[in-house]
JSON list of C-alpha atoms in Angstrom, two decimals:
[
{"chain": "L", "resi": 1, "resn": "GLY", "atom": "CA", "xyz": [-27.04, -14.80, -18.17]},
{"chain": "L", "resi": 2, "resn": "THR", "atom": "CA", "xyz": [-27.92, -12.08, -16.06]},
{"chain": "L", "resi": 3, "resn": "PHE", "atom": "CA", "xyz": [-26.02, -10.12, -13.56]},
{"chain": "L", "resi": 4, "resn": "THR", "atom": "CA", "xyz": [-26.55, -7.02, -10.59]},
{"chain": "L", "resi": 5, "resn": "CYS", "atom": "CA", "xyz": [-24.86, -3.77, -11.73]},
{"chain": "L", "resi": 6, "resn": "VAL", "atom": "CA", "xyz": [-25.47, -0.36, -11.02]},
{"chain": "L", "resi": 7, "resn": "GLY", "atom": "CA", "xyz": [-24.08, 2.78, -12.95]},
{"chain": "L", "resi": 8, "resn": "VAL", "atom": "CA", "xyz": [-21.06, 4.83, -11.50]},
{"chain": "L", "resi": 9, "resn": "LYS", "atom": "CA", "xyz": [-20.10, 8.03, -12.69]},
{"chain": "L", "resi": 10, "resn": "ALA", "atom": "CA", "xyz": [-16.54, 7.87, -13.48]},
{"chain": "L", "resi": 11, "resn": "PRO", "atom": "CA", "xyz": [-14.56, 10.25, -10.67]},
{"chain": "L", "resi": 12, "resn": "GLY", "atom": "CA", "xyz": [-12.05, 12.94, -11.96]},
{"chain": "L", "resi": 13, "resn": "PHE", "atom": "CA", "xyz": [-12.12, 14.94, -15.66]},
{"chain": "L", "resi": 14, "resn": "GLY", "atom": "CA", "xyz": [-10.17, 14.75, -18.60]},
{"chain": "L", "resi": 15, "resn": "ASP", "atom": "CA", "xyz": [-6.83, 13.21, -18.09]},
{"chain": "L", "resi": 16, "resn": "ARG", "atom": "CA", "xyz": [-7.19, 12.77, -14.82]},
{"chain": "L", "resi": 17, "resn": "ARG", "atom": "CA", "xyz": [-10.34, 10.98, -14.92]},
{"chain": "L", "resi": 18, "resn": "LYS", "atom": "CA", "xyz": [-8.44, 8.33, -17.28]},
{"chain": "L", "resi": 19, "resn": "GLU", "atom": "CA", "xyz": [-5.67, 7.93, -14.46]},
{"chain": "L", "resi": 20, "resn": "MET", "atom": "CA", "xyz": [-8.35, 7.35, -11.98]},
{"chain": "L", "resi": 21, "resn": "LEU", "atom": "CA", "xyz": [-10.16, 5.08, -13.78]},
{"chain": "L", "resi": 22, "resn": "GLN", "atom": "CA", "xyz": [-6.94, 2.89, -14.46]},
{"chain": "L", "resi": 23, "resn": "ASP", "atom": "CA", "xyz": [-6.18, 3.39, -10.50]},
{"chain": "L", "resi": 24, "resn": "ILE", "atom": "CA", "xyz": [-9.42, 0.95, -10.24]},
{"chain": "L", "resi": 25, "resn": "ALA", "atom": "CA", "xyz": [-8.72, -1.24, -12.62]},
{"chain": "L", "resi": 26, "resn": "THR", "atom": "CA", "xyz": [-5.19, -2.14, -11.45]},
{"chain": "L", "resi": 27, "resn": "LEU", "atom": "CA", "xyz": [-6.87, -2.10, -7.59]},
{"chain": "L", "resi": 28, "resn": "THR", "atom": "CA", "xyz": [-9.35, -4.49, -8.86]},
{"chain": "L", "resi": 29, "resn": "GLY", "atom": "CA", "xyz": [-7.81, -6.59, -11.39]},
{"chain": "L", "resi": 30, "resn": "GLY", "atom": "CA", "xyz": [-9.81, -5.30, -14.28]},
{"chain": "L", "resi": 31, "resn": "VAL", "atom": "CA", "xyz": [-9.27, -3.37, -17.44]},
{"chain": "L", "resi": 32, "resn": "VAL", "atom": "CA", "xyz": [-10.44, -0.13, -18.78]},
{"chain": "L", "resi": 33, "resn": "ILE", "atom": "CA", "xyz": [-12.71, -0.06, -21.88]},
{"chain": "L", "resi": 34, "resn": "SER", "atom": "CA", "xyz": [-12.78, 2.95, -23.89]},
{"chain": "L", "resi": 35, "resn": "ASP", "atom": "CA", "xyz": [-12.80, 4.13, -27.58]},
{"chain": "L", "resi": 36, "resn": "GLU", "atom": "CA", "xyz": [-9.41, 5.13, -26.94]},
{"chain": "L", "resi": 37, "resn": "VAL", "atom": "CA", "xyz": [-7.59, 2.20, -26.20]},
{"chain": "L", "resi": 38, "resn": "GLY", "atom": "CA", "xyz": [-9.34, 0.49, -28.77]},
{"chain": "L", "resi": 39, "resn": "GLY", "atom": "CA", "xyz": [-11.95, -1.07, -27.01]},
{"chain": "L", "resi": 40, "resn": "ASP", "atom": "CA", "xyz": [-15.60, -1.46, -27.30]},
{"chain": "L", "resi": 41, "resn": "LEU", "atom": "CA", "xyz": [-17.78, -2.33, -24.31]},
{"chain": "L", "resi": 42, "resn": "LYS", "atom": "CA", "xyz": [-19.93, -4.49, -26.91]},
{"chain": "L", "resi": 43, "resn": "GLU", "atom": "CA", "xyz": [-16.70, -7.20, -26.74]},
{"chain": "L", "resi": 44, "resn": "ALA", "atom": "CA", "xyz": [-16.23, -7.06, -23.40]},
{"chain": "L", "resi": 45, "resn": "THR", "atom": "CA", "xyz": [-15.94, -10.23, -21.67]},
{"chain": "L", "resi": 46, "resn": "LEU", "atom": "CA", "xyz": [-16.05, -11.12, -17.79]},
{"chain": "L", "resi": 47, "resn": "ASP", "atom": "CA", "xyz": [-12.30, -11.95, -17.46]},
{"chain": "L", "resi": 48, "resn": "MET", "atom": "CA", "xyz": [-12.10, -8.09, -18.20]},
{"chain": "L", "resi": 49, "resn": "LEU", "atom": "CA", "xyz": [-14.34, -7.60, -14.83]},
{"chain": "L", "resi": 50, "resn": "GLY", "atom": "CA", "xyz": [-12.33, -6.51, -11.80]},
{"chain": "L", "resi": 51, "resn": "GLU", "atom": "CA", "xyz": [-13.61, -8.03, -8.09]},
{"chain": "L", "resi": 52, "resn": "ALA", "atom": "CA", "xyz": [-13.32, -6.79, -4.99]},
{"chain": "L", "resi": 53, "resn": "GLU", "atom": "CA", "xyz": [-14.92, -7.97, -1.28]},
{"chain": "L", "resi": 54, "resn": "SER", "atom": "CA", "xyz": [-17.52, -5.58, -1.52]},
{"chain": "L", "resi": 55, "resn": "VAL", "atom": "CA", "xyz": [-18.35, -2.21, -3.47]},
{"chain": "L", "resi": 56, "resn": "LYS", "atom": "CA", "xyz": [-20.93, 0.26, -1.40]},
{"chain": "L", "resi": 57, "resn": "VAL", "atom": "CA", "xyz": [-22.23, 2.85, -4.20]},
{"chain": "L", "resi": 58, "resn": "THR", "atom": "CA", "xyz": [-24.26, 5.67, -2.36]},
{"chain": "L", "resi": 59, "resn": "LYS", "atom": "CA", "xyz": [-25.53, 9.09, -4.59]},
{"chain": "L", "resi": 60, "resn": "GLU", "atom": "CA", "xyz": [-22.76, 10.74, -3.06]},
{"chain": "L", "resi": 61, "resn": "SER", "atom": "CA", "xyz": [-19.66, 8.81, -3.47]},
{"chain": "L", "resi": 62, "resn": "THR", "atom": "CA", "xyz": [-18.31, 4.72, -3.92]},
{"chain": "L", "resi": 63, "resn": "THR", "atom": "CA", "xyz": [-16.45, 2.87, -1.87]},
{"chain": "L", "resi": 64, "resn": "ILE", "atom": "CA", "xyz": [-14.02, -0.39, -2.90]},
{"chain": "L", "resi": 65, "resn": "VAL", "atom": "CA", "xyz": [-13.28, -2.47, -0.42]},
{"chain": "L", "resi": 66, "resn": "ASN", "atom": "CA", "xyz": [-10.48, -5.47, -0.18]},
{"chain": "L", "resi": 67, "resn": "GLY", "atom": "CA", "xyz": [-10.00, -5.24, -4.17]},
{"chain": "L", "resi": 68, "resn": "ARG", "atom": "CA", "xyz": [-8.28, -8.22, -5.76]},
{"chain": "L", "resi": 69, "resn": "GLY", "atom": "CA", "xyz": [-5.90, -7.08, -8.30]},
{"chain": "L", "resi": 70, "resn": "ASN", "atom": "CA", "xyz": [-2.32, -8.07, -8.07]},
{"chain": "L", "resi": 71, "resn": "SER", "atom": "CA", "xyz": [-0.56, -6.79, -5.23]},
{"chain": "L", "resi": 72, "resn": "GLU", "atom": "CA", "xyz": [2.71, -6.49, -7.77]},
{"chain": "L", "resi": 73, "resn": "GLU", "atom": "CA", "xyz": [0.84, -4.27, -10.26]},
{"chain": "L", "resi": 74, "resn": "ILE", "atom": "CA", "xyz": [-0.70, -2.55, -7.56]},
{"chain": "L", "resi": 75, "resn": "LYS", "atom": "CA", "xyz": [2.97, -1.48, -5.65]},
{"chain": "L", "resi": 76, "resn": "ASN", "atom": "CA", "xyz": [4.03, -0.40, -9.14]},
{"chain": "L", "resi": 77, "resn": "ARG", "atom": "CA", "xyz": [1.49, 1.63, -9.78]},
{"chain": "L", "resi": 78, "resn": "ILE", "atom": "CA", "xyz": [1.66, 3.20, -6.50]},
{"chain": "L", "resi": 79, "resn": "ASN", "atom": "CA", "xyz": [5.53, 3.50, -7.31]},
{"chain": "L", "resi": 80, "resn": "GLN", "atom": "CA", "xyz": [4.41, 5.34, -10.60]},
{"chain": "L", "resi": 81, "resn": "ILE", "atom": "CA", "xyz": [2.28, 7.72, -8.49]},
{"chain": "L", "resi": 82, "resn": "LYS", "atom": "CA", "xyz": [5.20, 8.60, -6.26]},
{"chain": "L", "resi": 83, "resn": "LEU", "atom": "CA", "xyz": [7.39, 9.48, -9.11]},
{"chain": "L", "resi": 84, "resn": "GLN", "atom": "CA", "xyz": [5.07, 11.54, -10.69]},
{"chain": "L", "resi": 85, "resn": "LEU", "atom": "CA", "xyz": [4.78, 13.83, -7.09]},
{"chain": "L", "resi": 86, "resn": "GLU", "atom": "CA", "xyz": [8.27, 13.59, -6.77]},
{"chain": "L", "resi": 87, "resn": "ALA", "atom": "CA", "xyz": [8.37, 15.48, -10.80]},
{"chain": "L", "resi": 88, "resn": "THR", "atom": "CA", "xyz": [5.54, 17.90, -10.16]},
{"chain": "L", "resi": 89, "resn": "THR", "atom": "CA", "xyz": [5.52, 21.63, -8.79]},
{"chain": "L", "resi": 90, "resn": "SER", "atom": "CA", "xyz": [1.96, 22.11, -8.95]},
{"chain": "L", "resi": 91, "resn": "GLU", "atom": "CA", "xyz": [0.12, 22.19, -5.38]},
{"chain": "L", "resi": 92, "resn": "PHE", "atom": "CA", "xyz": [-2.88, 21.06, -6.85]},
{"chain": "L", "resi": 93, "resn": "ASP", "atom": "CA", "xyz": [-1.71, 18.41, -8.54]},
{"chain": "L", "resi": 94, "resn": "LYS", "atom": "CA", "xyz": [0.63, 17.19, -5.77]},
{"chain": "L", "resi": 95, "resn": "GLU", "atom": "CA", "xyz": [-2.89, 16.87, -3.71]},
{"chain": "L", "resi": 96, "resn": "LYS", "atom": "CA", "xyz": [-4.69, 14.69, -6.60]},
{"chain": "L", "resi": 97, "resn": "LEU", "atom": "CA", "xyz": [-1.72, 12.60, -6.73]},
{"chain": "L", "resi": 98, "resn": "GLN", "atom": "CA", "xyz": [-1.71, 12.27, -2.77]},
{"chain": "L", "resi": 99, "resn": "GLU", "atom": "CA", "xyz": [-5.42, 11.29, -2.74]},
{"chain": "L", "resi": 100, "resn": "ARG", "atom": "CA", "xyz": [-4.71, 9.02, -5.53]},
{"chain": "L", "resi": 101, "resn": "LEU", "atom": "CA", "xyz": [-1.72, 7.18, -3.67]},
{"chain": "L", "resi": 102, "resn": "ALA", "atom": "CA", "xyz": [-3.89, 7.10, -0.36]},
{"chain": "L", "resi": 103, "resn": "LYS", "atom": "CA", "xyz": [-6.70, 5.21, -1.86]},
{"chain": "L", "resi": 104, "resn": "LEU", "atom": "CA", "xyz": [-4.52, 2.53, -3.43]},
{"chain": "L", "resi": 105, "resn": "ALA", "atom": "CA", "xyz": [-1.82, 2.32, -0.94]},
{"chain": "L", "resi": 106, "resn": "GLY", "atom": "CA", "xyz": [-4.60, 2.63, 2.26]},
{"chain": "L", "resi": 107, "resn": "GLY", "atom": "CA", "xyz": [-8.36, 2.56, 1.97]},
{"chain": "L", "resi": 108, "resn": "VAL", "atom": "CA", "xyz": [-10.88, 4.36, 3.12]},
{"chain": "L", "resi": 109, "resn": "ALA", "atom": "CA", "xyz": [-12.15, 6.03, 6.55]},
{"chain": "L", "resi": 110, "resn": "VAL", "atom": "CA", "xyz": [-14.80, 8.27, 7.27]},
{"chain": "L", "resi": 111, "resn": "VAL", "atom": "CA", "xyz": [-14.13, 9.90, 10.83]},
{"chain": "L", "resi": 112, "resn": "LYS", "atom": "CA", "xyz": [-17.59, 11.59, 12.21]},
{"chain": "L", "resi": 113, "resn": "VAL", "atom": "CA", "xyz": [-16.36, 14.14, 15.19]},
{"chain": "L", "resi": 114, "resn": "GLY", "atom": "CA", "xyz": [-19.20, 14.99, 18.06]},
{"chain": "L", "resi": 115, "resn": "ALA", "atom": "CA", "xyz": [-18.45, 17.17, 21.24]},
{"chain": "L", "resi": 116, "resn": "ALA", "atom": "CA", "xyz": [-20.55, 19.19, 23.55]},
{"chain": "L", "resi": 117, "resn": "THR", "atom": "CA", "xyz": [-19.43, 22.66, 22.54]},
{"chain": "L", "resi": 118, "resn": "GLU", "atom": "CA", "xyz": [-18.41, 24.01, 19.26]},
{"chain": "L", "resi": 119, "resn": "THR", "atom": "CA", "xyz": [-15.31, 25.11, 20.91]},
{"chain": "L", "resi": 120, "resn": "GLU", "atom": "CA", "xyz": [-14.38, 21.74, 21.67]},
{"chain": "L", "resi": 121, "resn": "LEU", "atom": "CA", "xyz": [-15.33, 20.45, 17.72]},
{"chain": "L", "resi": 122, "resn": "LYS", "atom": "CA", "xyz": [-13.20, 22.47, 17.00]},
{"chain": "L", "resi": 123, "resn": "GLU", "atom": "CA", "xyz": [-10.41, 21.37, 18.89]},
{"chain": "L", "resi": 124, "resn": "SER", "atom": "CA", "xyz": [-11.23, 18.03, 17.87]},
{"chain": "L", "resi": 125, "resn": "LYS", "atom": "CA", "xyz": [-11.34, 19.18, 14.24]},
{"chain": "L", "resi": 126, "resn": "LEU", "atom": "CA", "xyz": [-7.99, 20.28, 14.02]},
{"chain": "L", "resi": 127, "resn": "ARG", "atom": "CA", "xyz": [-6.29, 17.69, 15.95]},
{"chain": "L", "resi": 128, "resn": "ILE", "atom": "CA", "xyz": [-8.06, 14.99, 13.51]},
{"chain": "L", "resi": 129, "resn": "GLU", "atom": "CA", "xyz": [-7.06, 17.49, 10.47]},
{"chain": "L", "resi": 130, "resn": "ASP", "atom": "CA", "xyz": [-3.46, 16.76, 11.92]},
{"chain": "L", "resi": 131, "resn": "ALA", "atom": "CA", "xyz": [-3.36, 13.01, 12.19]},
{"chain": "L", "resi": 132, "resn": "LEU", "atom": "CA", "xyz": [-4.74, 13.05, 8.69]},
{"chain": "L", "resi": 133, "resn": "ALA", "atom": "CA", "xyz": [-1.81, 15.38, 7.55]},
{"chain": "L", "resi": 134, "resn": "ALA", "atom": "CA", "xyz": [0.75, 12.93, 9.35]},
{"chain": "L", "resi": 135, "resn": "THR", "atom": "CA", "xyz": [-0.86, 9.98, 8.33]},
{"chain": "L", "resi": 136, "resn": "LYS", "atom": "CA", "xyz": [-0.73, 11.22, 4.41]},
{"chain": "L", "resi": 137, "resn": "ALA", "atom": "CA", "xyz": [3.02, 11.96, 4.45]},
{"chain": "L", "resi": 138, "resn": "ALA", "atom": "CA", "xyz": [3.25, 8.45, 6.23]},
{"chain": "L", "resi": 139, "resn": "VAL", "atom": "CA", "xyz": [1.93, 6.85, 3.14]},
{"chain": "L", "resi": 140, "resn": "GLU", "atom": "CA", "xyz": [3.72, 9.11, 0.66]},
{"chain": "L", "resi": 141, "resn": "GLU", "atom": "CA", "xyz": [7.34, 9.54, 2.34]},
{"chain": "L", "resi": 142, "resn": "GLY", "atom": "CA", "xyz": [7.33, 6.18, 4.85]},
{"chain": "L", "resi": 143, "resn": "ILE", "atom": "CA", "xyz": [7.94, 5.99, 8.71]},
{"chain": "L", "resi": 144, "resn": "VAL", "atom": "CA", "xyz": [10.47, 5.94, 11.49]},
{"chain": "L", "resi": 145, "resn": "PRO", "atom": "CA", "xyz": [10.11, 4.69, 15.11]},
{"chain": "L", "resi": 146, "resn": "GLY", "atom": "CA", "xyz": [8.65, 7.83, 17.35]},
{"chain": "L", "resi": 147, "resn": "GLY", "atom": "CA", "xyz": [8.79, 9.72, 20.35]},
{"chain": "L", "resi": 148, "resn": "GLY", "atom": "CA", "xyz": [12.35, 11.16, 19.13]},
{"chain": "L", "resi": 149, "resn": "THR", "atom": "CA", "xyz": [14.00, 7.32, 18.58]},
{"chain": "L", "resi": 150, "resn": "ALA", "atom": "CA", "xyz": [14.68, 8.35, 15.30]},
{"chain": "L", "resi": 151, "resn": "TYR", "atom": "CA", "xyz": [16.66, 11.44, 16.24]},
{"chain": "L", "resi": 152, "resn": "VAL", "atom": "CA", "xyz": [18.37, 9.43, 18.93]},
{"chain": "L", "resi": 153, "resn": "ASN", "atom": "CA", "xyz": [19.44, 6.80, 16.90]},
{"chain": "L", "resi": 154, "resn": "VAL", "atom": "CA", "xyz": [21.40, 9.09, 14.57]},
{"chain": "L", "resi": 155, "resn": "ILE", "atom": "CA", "xyz": [23.18, 10.97, 17.06]},
{"chain": "L", "resi": 156, "resn": "ASN", "atom": "CA", "xyz": [26.57, 9.06, 16.90]},
{"chain": "L", "resi": 157, "resn": "GLU", "atom": "CA", "xyz": [26.53, 9.44, 13.58]},
{"chain": "L", "resi": 158, "resn": "VAL", "atom": "CA", "xyz": [26.27, 13.10, 13.78]},
{"chain": "L", "resi": 159, "resn": "ALA", "atom": "CA", "xyz": [28.76, 13.52, 16.46]},
{"chain": "L", "resi": 160, "resn": "LYS", "atom": "CA", "xyz": [31.21, 12.09, 13.96]},
{"chain": "L", "resi": 161, "resn": "LEU", "atom": "CA", "xyz": [31.14, 14.93, 11.97]},
{"chain": "L", "resi": 162, "resn": "THR", "atom": "CA", "xyz": [34.32, 17.56, 13.30]},
{"chain": "L", "resi": 163, "resn": "SER", "atom": "CA", "xyz": [35.23, 20.94, 11.40]},
{"chain": "L", "resi": 164, "resn": "ASP", "atom": "CA", "xyz": [38.81, 22.49, 12.17]},
{"chain": "L", "resi": 165, "resn": "ILE", "atom": "CA", "xyz": [36.33, 25.84, 11.84]},
{"chain": "L", "resi": 166, "resn": "GLN", "atom": "CA", "xyz": [35.02, 26.71, 15.64]},
{"chain": "L", "resi": 167, "resn": "ASP", "atom": "CA", "xyz": [31.44, 28.13, 14.31]},
{"chain": "L", "resi": 168, "resn": "GLU", "atom": "CA", "xyz": [31.13, 25.05, 12.49]},
{"chain": "L", "resi": 169, "resn": "GLN", "atom": "CA", "xyz": [31.69, 22.69, 15.43]},
{"chain": "L", "resi": 170, "resn": "VAL", "atom": "CA", "xyz": [29.72, 24.49, 17.64]},
{"chain": "L", "resi": 171, "resn": "GLY", "atom": "CA", "xyz": [26.90, 24.43, 15.19]},
{"chain": "L", "resi": 172, "resn": "ILE", "atom": "CA", "xyz": [27.39, 20.72, 14.93]},
{"chain": "L", "resi": 173, "resn": "ASN", "atom": "CA", "xyz": [27.17, 20.31, 18.58]},
{"chain": "L", "resi": 174, "resn": "ILE", "atom": "CA", "xyz": [24.01, 22.04, 18.76]},
{"chain": "L", "resi": 175, "resn": "ILE", "atom": "CA", "xyz": [22.67, 19.70, 16.22]},
{"chain": "L", "resi": 176, "resn": "VAL", "atom": "CA", "xyz": [23.82, 17.04, 18.52]},
{"chain": "L", "resi": 177, "resn": "ARG", "atom": "CA", "xyz": [22.16, 18.14, 21.19]},
{"chain": "L", "resi": 178, "resn": "SER", "atom": "CA", "xyz": [18.88, 19.13, 19.44]},
{"chain": "L", "resi": 179, "resn": "LEU", "atom": "CA", "xyz": [18.45, 15.71, 18.11]},
{"chain": "L", "resi": 180, "resn": "GLU", "atom": "CA", "xyz": [17.93, 15.07, 21.86]},
{"chain": "L", "resi": 181, "resn": "GLU", "atom": "CA", "xyz": [15.41, 17.23, 22.74]},
{"chain": "L", "resi": 182, "resn": "PRO", "atom": "CA", "xyz": [12.12, 15.61, 21.25]},
{"chain": "L", "resi": 183, "resn": "MET", "atom": "CA", "xyz": [12.79, 12.99, 23.83]},
{"chain": "L", "resi": 184, "resn": "ARG", "atom": "CA", "xyz": [13.88, 14.89, 26.71]},
{"chain": "L", "resi": 185, "resn": "GLN", "atom": "CA", "xyz": [10.40, 16.80, 26.33]},
{"chain": "L", "resi": 186, "resn": "ILE", "atom": "CA", "xyz": [8.62, 13.60, 26.18]},
{"chain": "L", "resi": 187, "resn": "ALA", "atom": "CA", "xyz": [10.60, 12.55, 29.11]},
{"chain": "L", "resi": 188, "resn": "HIS", "atom": "CA", "xyz": [10.02, 15.48, 31.03]},
{"chain": "L", "resi": 189, "resn": "ASN", "atom": "CA", "xyz": [6.42, 15.58, 30.63]},
{"chain": "L", "resi": 190, "resn": "ALA", "atom": "CA", "xyz": [6.05, 12.17, 31.67]},
{"chain": "L", "resi": 191, "resn": "GLY", "atom": "CA", "xyz": [7.79, 13.29, 35.17]},
{"chain": "L", "resi": 192, "resn": "LEU", "atom": "CA", "xyz": [11.11, 11.40, 34.30]},
{"chain": "L", "resi": 193, "resn": "GLU", "atom": "CA", "xyz": [14.69, 12.16, 33.73]},
{"chain": "L", "resi": 194, "resn": "GLY", "atom": "CA", "xyz": [15.59, 12.78, 30.20]},
{"chain": "L", "resi": 195, "resn": "SER", "atom": "CA", "xyz": [19.38, 12.14, 30.53]},
{"chain": "L", "resi": 196, "resn": "VAL", "atom": "CA", "xyz": [18.56, 9.16, 31.50]},
{"chain": "L", "resi": 197, "resn": "ILE", "atom": "CA", "xyz": [16.03, 7.95, 29.25]},
{"chain": "L", "resi": 198, "resn": "ILE", "atom": "CA", "xyz": [18.54, 9.01, 26.17]},
{"chain": "L", "resi": 199, "resn": "GLU", "atom": "CA", "xyz": [20.97, 7.28, 27.30]},
{"chain": "L", "resi": 200, "resn": "LYS", "atom": "CA", "xyz": [19.25, 3.90, 27.69]},
{"chain": "L", "resi": 201, "resn": "VAL", "atom": "CA", "xyz": [18.28, 4.64, 24.15]},
{"chain": "L", "resi": 202, "resn": "LYS", "atom": "CA", "xyz": [21.32, 5.24, 22.82]},
{"chain": "L", "resi": 203, "resn": "ASN", "atom": "CA", "xyz": [22.80, 2.16, 23.99]},
{"chain": "L", "resi": 204, "resn": "SER", "atom": "CA", "xyz": [19.66, -0.14, 22.99]},
{"chain": "L", "resi": 205, "resn": "ASP", "atom": "CA", "xyz": [19.14, -1.44, 19.20]},
{"chain": "L", "resi": 206, "resn": "ALA", "atom": "CA", "xyz": [18.42, 0.51, 16.55]},
{"chain": "L", "resi": 207, "resn": "GLY", "atom": "CA", "xyz": [14.81, 1.08, 16.57]},
{"chain": "L", "resi": 208, "resn": "VAL", "atom": "CA", "xyz": [13.98, 0.47, 20.31]},
{"chain": "L", "resi": 209, "resn": "GLY", "atom": "CA", "xyz": [12.77, 3.54, 21.97]},
{"chain": "L", "resi": 210, "resn": "PHE", "atom": "CA", "xyz": [10.81, 4.38, 25.46]},
{"chain": "L", "resi": 211, "resn": "ASP", "atom": "CA", "xyz": [7.02, 4.10, 25.84]},
{"chain": "L", "resi": 212, "resn": "ALA", "atom": "CA", "xyz": [6.47, 7.21, 28.04]},
{"chain": "L", "resi": 213, "resn": "LEU", "atom": "CA", "xyz": [2.78, 6.04, 28.12]},
{"chain": "L", "resi": 214, "resn": "ARG", "atom": "CA", "xyz": [3.58, 2.36, 29.76]},
{"chain": "L", "resi": 215, "resn": "GLY", "atom": "CA", "xyz": [7.21, 3.57, 30.88]},
{"chain": "L", "resi": 216, "resn": "GLU", "atom": "CA", "xyz": [8.29, 0.51, 28.91]},
{"chain": "L", "resi": 217, "resn": "TYR", "atom": "CA", "xyz": [11.65, 0.66, 26.22]},
{"chain": "L", "resi": 218, "resn": "LYS", "atom": "CA", "xyz": [10.21, -1.56, 23.37]},
{"chain": "L", "resi": 219, "resn": "ASP", "atom": "CA", "xyz": [10.52, -1.56, 19.34]},
{"chain": "L", "resi": 220, "resn": "MET", "atom": "CA", "xyz": [8.77, 1.34, 18.66]},
{"chain": "L", "resi": 221, "resn": "ILE", "atom": "CA", "xyz": [7.84, 0.40, 15.21]},
{"chain": "L", "resi": 222, "resn": "LYS", "atom": "CA", "xyz": [6.35, -2.99, 16.49]},
{"chain": "L", "resi": 223, "resn": "ALA", "atom": "CA", "xyz": [4.57, -1.08, 19.10]},
{"chain": "L", "resi": 224, "resn": "GLY", "atom": "CA", "xyz": [2.85, 0.89, 16.33]},
{"chain": "L", "resi": 225, "resn": "ILE", "atom": "CA", "xyz": [4.75, 4.38, 18.01]},
{"chain": "L", "resi": 226, "resn": "VAL", "atom": "CA", "xyz": [6.01, 6.02, 14.75]},
{"chain": "L", "resi": 227, "resn": "ASP", "atom": "CA", "xyz": [6.57, 9.35, 13.15]},
{"chain": "L", "resi": 228, "resn": "PRO", "atom": "CA", "xyz": [6.20, 10.15, 9.17]}
]
């Protein structure tokens, strides 16, 4: 039989190309066919092909949507890349590993920015870059409850630390106070009394914080209010 196909240039170069091809194979449930692993394209069978909901190929890029690979194998691949990230000291390698991690763990999005003036455009671009950096950090290292909640949640544990040396105790007290400041500032920006908000959060379950936009106390992660 026959089927529709398209030739696509493999991404990357050298060893990085091999790793990226293996990423694609893991994501789609396919097999990398190459001379190095003893494979021959002439001997390829249909069960070696990966699957995805859709694949869009253009002159500049290829986008794979919802690869049908084994979820456990994808998780293992992600963990493997995370270990490589921890081990490397090269900023270039870190950036490339982060790109691979993002593609495996999250997917792909294109953000188009428009504005009335060049100044507004630059401002919007900077905000998007900040958001992108935060998203990459979240994918790589995980998330915590936002709005200063994570800091307030650890105050009681930090406050338990004591020292007989006065300077050290002063330092501990400063840290305890500093942990309150992000939430205090958020409350102040919303025209509210920060100390009242902080005490309420301290006495709530871990992860419950204050949504300043709606003026409500809620589970911050469930509400989508998070920090990387």
